[in-house]
Tab-separated table of C-alpha atoms in Angstrom:
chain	number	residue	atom	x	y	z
A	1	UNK	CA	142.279	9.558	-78.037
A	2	UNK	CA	141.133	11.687	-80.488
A	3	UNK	CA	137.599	13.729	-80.094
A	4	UNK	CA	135.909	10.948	-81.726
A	5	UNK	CA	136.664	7.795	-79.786
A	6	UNK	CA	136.121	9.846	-77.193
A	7	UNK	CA	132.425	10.644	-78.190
A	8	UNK	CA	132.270	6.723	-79.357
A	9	UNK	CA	132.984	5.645	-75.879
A	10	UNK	CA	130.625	8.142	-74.189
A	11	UNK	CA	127.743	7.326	-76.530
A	12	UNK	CA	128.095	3.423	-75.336
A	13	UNK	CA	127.988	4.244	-71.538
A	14	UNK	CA	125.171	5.641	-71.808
A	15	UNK	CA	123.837	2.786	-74.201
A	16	UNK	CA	124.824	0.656	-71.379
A	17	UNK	CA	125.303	2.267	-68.251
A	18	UNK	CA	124.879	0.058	-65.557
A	19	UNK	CA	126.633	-3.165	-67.069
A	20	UNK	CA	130.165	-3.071	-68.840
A	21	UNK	CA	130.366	-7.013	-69.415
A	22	UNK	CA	127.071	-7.512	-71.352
A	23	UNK	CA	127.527	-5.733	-74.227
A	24	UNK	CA	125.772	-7.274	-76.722
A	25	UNK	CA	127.529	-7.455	-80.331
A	26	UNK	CA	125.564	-5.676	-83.232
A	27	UNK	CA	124.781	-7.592	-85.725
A	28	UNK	CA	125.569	-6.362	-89.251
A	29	UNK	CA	124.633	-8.110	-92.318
A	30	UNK	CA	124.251	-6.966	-96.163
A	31	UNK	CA	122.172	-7.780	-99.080
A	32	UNK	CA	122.349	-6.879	-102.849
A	33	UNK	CA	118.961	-6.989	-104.659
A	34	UNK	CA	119.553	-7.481	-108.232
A	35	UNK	CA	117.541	-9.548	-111.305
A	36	UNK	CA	114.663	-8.707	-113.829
A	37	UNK	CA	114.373	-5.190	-114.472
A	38	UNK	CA	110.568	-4.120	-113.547
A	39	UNK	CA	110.618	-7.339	-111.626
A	40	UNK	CA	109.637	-6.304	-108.306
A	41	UNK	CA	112.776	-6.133	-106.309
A	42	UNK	CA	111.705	-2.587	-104.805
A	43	UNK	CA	108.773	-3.941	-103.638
A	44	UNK	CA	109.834	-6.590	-101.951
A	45	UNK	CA	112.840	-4.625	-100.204
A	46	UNK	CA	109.727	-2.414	-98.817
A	47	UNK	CA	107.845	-5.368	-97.642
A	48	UNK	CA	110.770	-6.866	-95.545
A	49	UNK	CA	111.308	-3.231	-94.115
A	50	UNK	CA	107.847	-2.706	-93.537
A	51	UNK	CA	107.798	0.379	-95.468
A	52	UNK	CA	103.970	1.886	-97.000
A	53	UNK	CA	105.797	3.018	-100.052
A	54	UNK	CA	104.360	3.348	-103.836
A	55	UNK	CA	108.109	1.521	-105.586
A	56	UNK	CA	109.428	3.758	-107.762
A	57	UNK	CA	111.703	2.688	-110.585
A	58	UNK	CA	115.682	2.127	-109.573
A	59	UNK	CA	118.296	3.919	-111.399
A	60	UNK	CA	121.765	2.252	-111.314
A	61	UNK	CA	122.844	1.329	-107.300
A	62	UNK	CA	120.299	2.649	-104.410
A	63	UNK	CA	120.854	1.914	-100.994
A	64	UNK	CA	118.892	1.544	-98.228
A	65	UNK	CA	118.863	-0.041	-94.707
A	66	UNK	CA	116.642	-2.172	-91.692
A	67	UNK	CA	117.135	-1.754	-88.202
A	68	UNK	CA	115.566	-4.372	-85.749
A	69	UNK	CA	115.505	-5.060	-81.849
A	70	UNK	CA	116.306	-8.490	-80.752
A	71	UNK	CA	115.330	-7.791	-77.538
A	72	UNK	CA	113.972	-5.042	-75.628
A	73	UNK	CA	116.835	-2.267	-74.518
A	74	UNK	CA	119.426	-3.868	-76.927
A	75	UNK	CA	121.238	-2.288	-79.432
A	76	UNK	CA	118.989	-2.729	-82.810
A	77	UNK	CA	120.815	-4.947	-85.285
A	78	UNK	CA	121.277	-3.335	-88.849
A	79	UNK	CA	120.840	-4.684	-92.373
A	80	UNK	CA	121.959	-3.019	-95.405
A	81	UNK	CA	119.991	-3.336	-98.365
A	82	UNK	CA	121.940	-2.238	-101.997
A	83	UNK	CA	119.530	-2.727	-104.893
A	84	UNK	CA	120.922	-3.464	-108.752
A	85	UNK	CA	118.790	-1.133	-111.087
A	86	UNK	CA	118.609	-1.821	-114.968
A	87	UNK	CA	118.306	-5.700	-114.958
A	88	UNK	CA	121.790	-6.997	-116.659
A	89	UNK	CA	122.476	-3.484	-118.360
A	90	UNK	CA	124.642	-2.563	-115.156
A	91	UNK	CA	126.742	-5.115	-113.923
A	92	UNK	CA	129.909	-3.590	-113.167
A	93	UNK	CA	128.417	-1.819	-110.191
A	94	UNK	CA	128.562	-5.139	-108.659
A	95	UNK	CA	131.841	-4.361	-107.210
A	96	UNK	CA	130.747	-1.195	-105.137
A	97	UNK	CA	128.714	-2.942	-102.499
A	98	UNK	CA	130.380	-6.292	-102.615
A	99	UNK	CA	134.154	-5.923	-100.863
A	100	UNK	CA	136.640	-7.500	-98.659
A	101	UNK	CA	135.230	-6.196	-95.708
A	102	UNK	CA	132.300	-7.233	-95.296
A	103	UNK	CA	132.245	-10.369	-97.660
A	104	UNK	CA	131.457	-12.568	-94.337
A	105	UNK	CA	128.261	-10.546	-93.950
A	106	UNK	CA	126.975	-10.748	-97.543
A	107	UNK	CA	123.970	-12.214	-99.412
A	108	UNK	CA	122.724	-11.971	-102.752
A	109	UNK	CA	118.898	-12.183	-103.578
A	110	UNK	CA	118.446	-12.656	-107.227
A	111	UNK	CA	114.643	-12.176	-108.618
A	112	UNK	CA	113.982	-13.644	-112.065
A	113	UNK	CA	110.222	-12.072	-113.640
A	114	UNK	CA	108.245	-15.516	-114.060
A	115	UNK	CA	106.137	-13.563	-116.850
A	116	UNK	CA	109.092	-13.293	-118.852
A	117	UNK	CA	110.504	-17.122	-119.234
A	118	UNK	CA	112.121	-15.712	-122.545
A	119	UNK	CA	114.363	-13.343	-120.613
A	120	UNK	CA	115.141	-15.326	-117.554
A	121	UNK	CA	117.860	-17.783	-118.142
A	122	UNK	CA	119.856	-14.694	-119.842
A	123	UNK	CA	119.040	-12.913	-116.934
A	124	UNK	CA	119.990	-15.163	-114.534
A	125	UNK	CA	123.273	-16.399	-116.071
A	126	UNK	CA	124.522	-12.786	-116.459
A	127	UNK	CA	123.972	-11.650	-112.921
A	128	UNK	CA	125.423	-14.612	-111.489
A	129	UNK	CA	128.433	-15.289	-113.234
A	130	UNK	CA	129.610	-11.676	-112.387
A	131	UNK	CA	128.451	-11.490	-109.010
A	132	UNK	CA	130.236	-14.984	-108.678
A	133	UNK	CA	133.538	-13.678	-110.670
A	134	UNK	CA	133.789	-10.845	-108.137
A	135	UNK	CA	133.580	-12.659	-104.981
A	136	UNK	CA	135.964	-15.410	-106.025
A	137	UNK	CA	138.466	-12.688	-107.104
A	138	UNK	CA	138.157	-11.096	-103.198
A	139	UNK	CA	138.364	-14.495	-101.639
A	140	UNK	CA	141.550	-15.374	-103.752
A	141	UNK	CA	142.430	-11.715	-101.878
A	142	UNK	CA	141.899	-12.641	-98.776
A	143	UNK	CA	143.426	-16.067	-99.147
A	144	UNK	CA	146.369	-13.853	-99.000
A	145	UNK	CA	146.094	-11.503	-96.228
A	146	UNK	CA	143.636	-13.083	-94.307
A	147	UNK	CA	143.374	-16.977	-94.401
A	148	UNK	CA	140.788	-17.975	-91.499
A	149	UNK	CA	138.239	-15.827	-92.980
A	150	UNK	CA	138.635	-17.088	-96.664
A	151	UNK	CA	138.702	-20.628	-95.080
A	152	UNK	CA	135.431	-20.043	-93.114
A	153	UNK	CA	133.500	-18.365	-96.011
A	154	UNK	CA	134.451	-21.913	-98.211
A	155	UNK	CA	133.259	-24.093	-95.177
A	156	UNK	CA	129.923	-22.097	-94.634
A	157	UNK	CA	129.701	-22.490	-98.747
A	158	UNK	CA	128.724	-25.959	-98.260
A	159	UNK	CA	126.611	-25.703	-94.561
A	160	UNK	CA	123.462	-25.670	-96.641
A	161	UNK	CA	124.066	-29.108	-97.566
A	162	UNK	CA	124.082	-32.016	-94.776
A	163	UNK	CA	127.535	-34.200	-95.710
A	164	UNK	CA	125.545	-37.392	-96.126
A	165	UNK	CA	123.170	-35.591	-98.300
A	166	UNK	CA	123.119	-38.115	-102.107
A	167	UNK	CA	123.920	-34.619	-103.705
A	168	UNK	CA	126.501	-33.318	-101.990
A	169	UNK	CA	129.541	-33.953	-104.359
A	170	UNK	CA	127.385	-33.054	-107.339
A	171	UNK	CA	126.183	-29.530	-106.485
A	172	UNK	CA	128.562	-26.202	-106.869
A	173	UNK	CA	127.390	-24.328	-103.938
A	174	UNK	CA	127.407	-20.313	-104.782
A	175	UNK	CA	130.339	-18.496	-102.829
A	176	UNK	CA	127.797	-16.108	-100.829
A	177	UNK	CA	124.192	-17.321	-99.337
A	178	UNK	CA	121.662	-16.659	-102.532
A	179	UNK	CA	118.147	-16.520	-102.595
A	180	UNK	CA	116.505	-16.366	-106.166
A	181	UNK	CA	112.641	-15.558	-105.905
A	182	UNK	CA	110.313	-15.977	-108.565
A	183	UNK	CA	108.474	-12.682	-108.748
A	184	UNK	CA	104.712	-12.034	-110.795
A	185	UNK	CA	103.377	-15.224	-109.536
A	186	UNK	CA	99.774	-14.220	-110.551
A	187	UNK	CA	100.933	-14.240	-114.155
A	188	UNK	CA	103.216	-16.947	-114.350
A	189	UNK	CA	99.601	-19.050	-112.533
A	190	UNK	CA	97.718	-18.266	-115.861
A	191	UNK	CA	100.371	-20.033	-118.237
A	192	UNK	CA	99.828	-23.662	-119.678
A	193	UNK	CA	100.457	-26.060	-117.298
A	194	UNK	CA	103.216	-27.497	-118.733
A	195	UNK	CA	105.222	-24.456	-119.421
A	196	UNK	CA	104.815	-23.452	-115.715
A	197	UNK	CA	106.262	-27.162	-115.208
A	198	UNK	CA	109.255	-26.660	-117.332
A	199	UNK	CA	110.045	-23.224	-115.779
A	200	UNK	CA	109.328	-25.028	-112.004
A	201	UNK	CA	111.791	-27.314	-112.827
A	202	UNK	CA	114.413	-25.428	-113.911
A	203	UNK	CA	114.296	-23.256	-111.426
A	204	UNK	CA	114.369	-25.642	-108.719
A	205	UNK	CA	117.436	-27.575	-110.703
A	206	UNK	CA	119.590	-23.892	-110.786
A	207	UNK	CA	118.705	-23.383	-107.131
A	208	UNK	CA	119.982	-26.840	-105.713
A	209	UNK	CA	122.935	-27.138	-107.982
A	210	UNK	CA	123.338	-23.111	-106.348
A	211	UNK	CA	123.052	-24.360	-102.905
A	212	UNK	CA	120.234	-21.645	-103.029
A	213	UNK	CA	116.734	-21.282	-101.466
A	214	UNK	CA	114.039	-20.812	-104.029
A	215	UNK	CA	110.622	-19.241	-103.454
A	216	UNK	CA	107.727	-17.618	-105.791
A	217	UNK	CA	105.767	-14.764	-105.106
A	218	UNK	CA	103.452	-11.776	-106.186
A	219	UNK	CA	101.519	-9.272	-104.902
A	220	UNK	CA	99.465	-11.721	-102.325
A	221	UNK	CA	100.556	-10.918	-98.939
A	222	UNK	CA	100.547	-14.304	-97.898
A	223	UNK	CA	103.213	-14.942	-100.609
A	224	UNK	CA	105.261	-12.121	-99.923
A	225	UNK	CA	105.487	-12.938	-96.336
A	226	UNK	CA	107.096	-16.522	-97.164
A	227	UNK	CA	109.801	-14.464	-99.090
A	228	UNK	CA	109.923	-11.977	-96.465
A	229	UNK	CA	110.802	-15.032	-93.461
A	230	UNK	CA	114.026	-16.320	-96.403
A	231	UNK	CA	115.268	-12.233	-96.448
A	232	UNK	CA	115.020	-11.679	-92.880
A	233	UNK	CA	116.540	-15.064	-92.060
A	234	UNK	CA	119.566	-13.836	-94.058
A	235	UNK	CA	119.270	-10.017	-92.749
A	236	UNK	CA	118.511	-10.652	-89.084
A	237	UNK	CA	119.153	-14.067	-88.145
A	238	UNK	CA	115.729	-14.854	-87.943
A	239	UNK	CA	114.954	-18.687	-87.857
A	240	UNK	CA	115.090	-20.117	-90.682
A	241	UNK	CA	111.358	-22.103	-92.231
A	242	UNK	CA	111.563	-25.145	-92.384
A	243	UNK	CA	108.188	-25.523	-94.546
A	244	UNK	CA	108.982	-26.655	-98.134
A	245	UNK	CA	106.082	-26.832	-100.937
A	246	UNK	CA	107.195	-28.806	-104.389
A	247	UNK	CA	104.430	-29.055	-106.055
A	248	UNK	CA	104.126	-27.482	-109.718
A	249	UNK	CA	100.668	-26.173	-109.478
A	250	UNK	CA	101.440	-24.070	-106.657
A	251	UNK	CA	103.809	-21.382	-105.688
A	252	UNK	CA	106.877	-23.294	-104.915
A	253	UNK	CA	109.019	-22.620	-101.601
A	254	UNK	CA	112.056	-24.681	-101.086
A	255	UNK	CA	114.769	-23.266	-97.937
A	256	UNK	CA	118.530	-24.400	-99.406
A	257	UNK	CA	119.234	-27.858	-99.049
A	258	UNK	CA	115.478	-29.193	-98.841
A	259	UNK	CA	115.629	-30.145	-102.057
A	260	UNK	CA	117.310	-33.126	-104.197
A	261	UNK	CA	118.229	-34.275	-107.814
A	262	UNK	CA	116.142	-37.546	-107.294
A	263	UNK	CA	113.084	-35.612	-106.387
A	264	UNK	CA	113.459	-32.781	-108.774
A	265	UNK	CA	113.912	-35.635	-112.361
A	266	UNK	CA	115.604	-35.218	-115.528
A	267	UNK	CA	115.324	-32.486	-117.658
A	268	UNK	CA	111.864	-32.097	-119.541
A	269	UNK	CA	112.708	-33.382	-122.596
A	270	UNK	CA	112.953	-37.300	-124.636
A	271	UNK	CA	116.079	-39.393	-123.726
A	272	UNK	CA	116.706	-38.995	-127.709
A	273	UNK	CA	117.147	-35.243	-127.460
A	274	UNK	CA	118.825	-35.097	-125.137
A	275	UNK	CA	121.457	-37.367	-126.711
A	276	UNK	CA	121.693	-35.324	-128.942
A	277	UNK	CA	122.910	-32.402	-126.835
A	278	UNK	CA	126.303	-32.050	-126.680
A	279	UNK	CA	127.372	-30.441	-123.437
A	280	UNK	CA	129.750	-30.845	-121.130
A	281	UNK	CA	127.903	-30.206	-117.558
A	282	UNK	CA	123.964	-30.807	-115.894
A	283	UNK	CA	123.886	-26.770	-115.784
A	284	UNK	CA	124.587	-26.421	-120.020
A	285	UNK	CA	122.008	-29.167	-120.340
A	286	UNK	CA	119.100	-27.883	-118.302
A	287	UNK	CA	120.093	-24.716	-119.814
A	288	UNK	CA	119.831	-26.411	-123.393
A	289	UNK	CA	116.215	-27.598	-122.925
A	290	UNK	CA	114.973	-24.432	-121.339
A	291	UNK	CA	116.000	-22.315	-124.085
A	292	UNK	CA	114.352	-25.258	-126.631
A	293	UNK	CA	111.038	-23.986	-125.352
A	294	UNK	CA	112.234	-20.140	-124.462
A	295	UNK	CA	114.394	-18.800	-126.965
A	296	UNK	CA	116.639	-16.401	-125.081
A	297	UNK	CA	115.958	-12.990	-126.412
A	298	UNK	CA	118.860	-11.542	-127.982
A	299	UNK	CA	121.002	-9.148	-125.651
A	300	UNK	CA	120.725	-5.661	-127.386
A	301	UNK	CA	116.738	-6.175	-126.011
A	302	UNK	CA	117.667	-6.099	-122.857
A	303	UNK	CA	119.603	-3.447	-122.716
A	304	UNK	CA	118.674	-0.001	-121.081
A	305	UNK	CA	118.273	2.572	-123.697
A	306	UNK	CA	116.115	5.134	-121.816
A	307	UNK	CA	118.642	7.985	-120.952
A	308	UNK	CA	118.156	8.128	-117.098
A	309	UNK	CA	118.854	11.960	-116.900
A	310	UNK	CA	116.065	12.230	-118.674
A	311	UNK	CA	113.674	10.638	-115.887
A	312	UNK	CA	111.247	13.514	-114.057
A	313	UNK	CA	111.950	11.973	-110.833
A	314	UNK	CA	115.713	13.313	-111.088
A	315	UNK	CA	114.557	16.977	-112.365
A	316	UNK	CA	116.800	19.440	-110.459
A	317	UNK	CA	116.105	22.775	-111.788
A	318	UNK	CA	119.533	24.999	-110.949
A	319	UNK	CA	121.443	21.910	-112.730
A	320	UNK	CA	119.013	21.325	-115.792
A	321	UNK	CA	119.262	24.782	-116.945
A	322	UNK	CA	122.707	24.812	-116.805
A	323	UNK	CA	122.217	21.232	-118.606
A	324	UNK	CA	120.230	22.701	-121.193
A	325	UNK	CA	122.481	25.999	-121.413
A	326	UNK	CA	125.406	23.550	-122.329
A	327	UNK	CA	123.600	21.538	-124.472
A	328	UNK	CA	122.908	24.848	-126.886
């Protein structure tokens, strides 16, 4: 043994001294934060960790973590908590937290700005279809060199939804358990009342065809504890709510799989219009009536073009002289 298992083994006697058998397993899950940039992603991370932090702004990939007790003199389970800075302007650092290892362990919480409907189908397509891109590519991996486990991440794909469920052949369950929260609540509540209806619906269409829960939420703490209870189930294990609100003129809450096509209607638009789409799946054609009423805004908008070295928060003084010096 070398000097380390040997201080391993000694540090879990003494975790457990008097009884060998009942170790309890640690459990050890992961969560990647990404969406709207400015959204509010920070501060909800601090609210699930119970943190009394001021948010400050995320550059690139920060990390974080939760530890929790299950029960009293047990090993705390851990959580890791990897947050996407820069709303769409970053996406190849998807691959850093994301990997074969612990691809059994991983969820994705996606939070779309509700005061920005122009930005949030753009948003929301981007992040996922990389996200999505990279996961299949490790599961096609592990296909390979490790069956069972690509087989049991494809089964659990589909536990959201209950096999006699009318939906279930019509939906395209995301690879990993996804959450996508609507953040700024308090805005989006002053909009017309049938904008906040087409954005509702949409939402809630993306999030069942997903296999996804969906839940909006601002700075009321009532709010951000229902989002809280969805992040912790996926974090901790906690139990999952079973409480589901649908209605437009409030904040909606739906846990994956509480939801169907029937109850959520057609797109919002006339049966002529929509003949006149021409697309080739339900996704493009919700997508094609959303962006009726939203124009997407074009790309180069969203793009970062603040030069994060720049940013106070970084200053380092030995290195920005030496910045400055090379600059000259």
């Amino acid at each position: 043994d070398t000097l380390w298992d040997l201080a391993i083994a000694e540090v879990e006697k003494r975790e457990n001294p008097d009884d060998d058998s009942k170790r309890v397993e640690v459990w050890e899950k992961s969560v990647l934060f990404m969406g709207n940039k400015n959204g509010g992603k920070t501060t909800i991370i601090l609210r699930c960790l119970e943190r009394e932090e001021i948010p400050k702004p995320t550059l690139a990939l920060e990390y974080t973590f939760g530890r929790r007790a299950r029960r009293h003199n047990t090993p705390k389970d851990i959580a890791h908590f990897w947050e996407l800075g820069g709303g769409t302007s970053l996406l190849e650092l998807i691959r850093i937290p994301i990997t074969s290892n612990n691809i059994r362990s991983f969820a994705v919480v996606l939070v779309l700005d509700l005061s920005k409907p122009h930005e949030l189908w753009t948003t929301m397509e981007k992040l996922l279809q990389v996200t999505r891109n990279h996961v299949t590519k490790i599961l096609t991996k592990l296909e390979k060199t490790n069956p069972e486990v690509a087989a049991e991440i494809k089964q659990r794909m589909r536990s959201n939804l209950q096999r006699d469920h009318p939906d279930y052949d019509l939906v395209d369950p995301f690879p990993i358990p996804l959450v996508i929260v609507g953040s700024k609540y308090d805005i989006f509540h002053e909009f017309d009342s049938e904008m906040r209806k087409i954005i509702s619906k949409t939402l809630r269409f993306v999030s069942h065809h997903y296999g996804a829960s969906l839940v909006f939420t601002s700075k009321s703490e009532a709010l951000l504890l229902k989002a809280r209870a969805l992040i912790n189930h996926l974090a901790f294990g906690y139990d999952k709510s079973k409480s589901v609100s649908v209605d437009h003129s409030k904040p909606l809450f739906i846990p994956a799989g509480l939801d169907s096509l029937s109850q959520i209607g057609p797109p919002p638009a006339s049966n002529s219009e929509i003949g006149k789409m021409r697309v080739n799946t339900p996704l493009e054609l919700w997508k094609k009536v959303f962006e009726k009423t939203f124009p997407p805004k074009s790309f180069c908008d969203l793009q970062d073009t603040k030069d994060p070295a720049q940013d106070l928060q970084y200053a380092e003084y030995e290195v920005d002289v030496m910045r400055a010096q090379k600059n000259q």
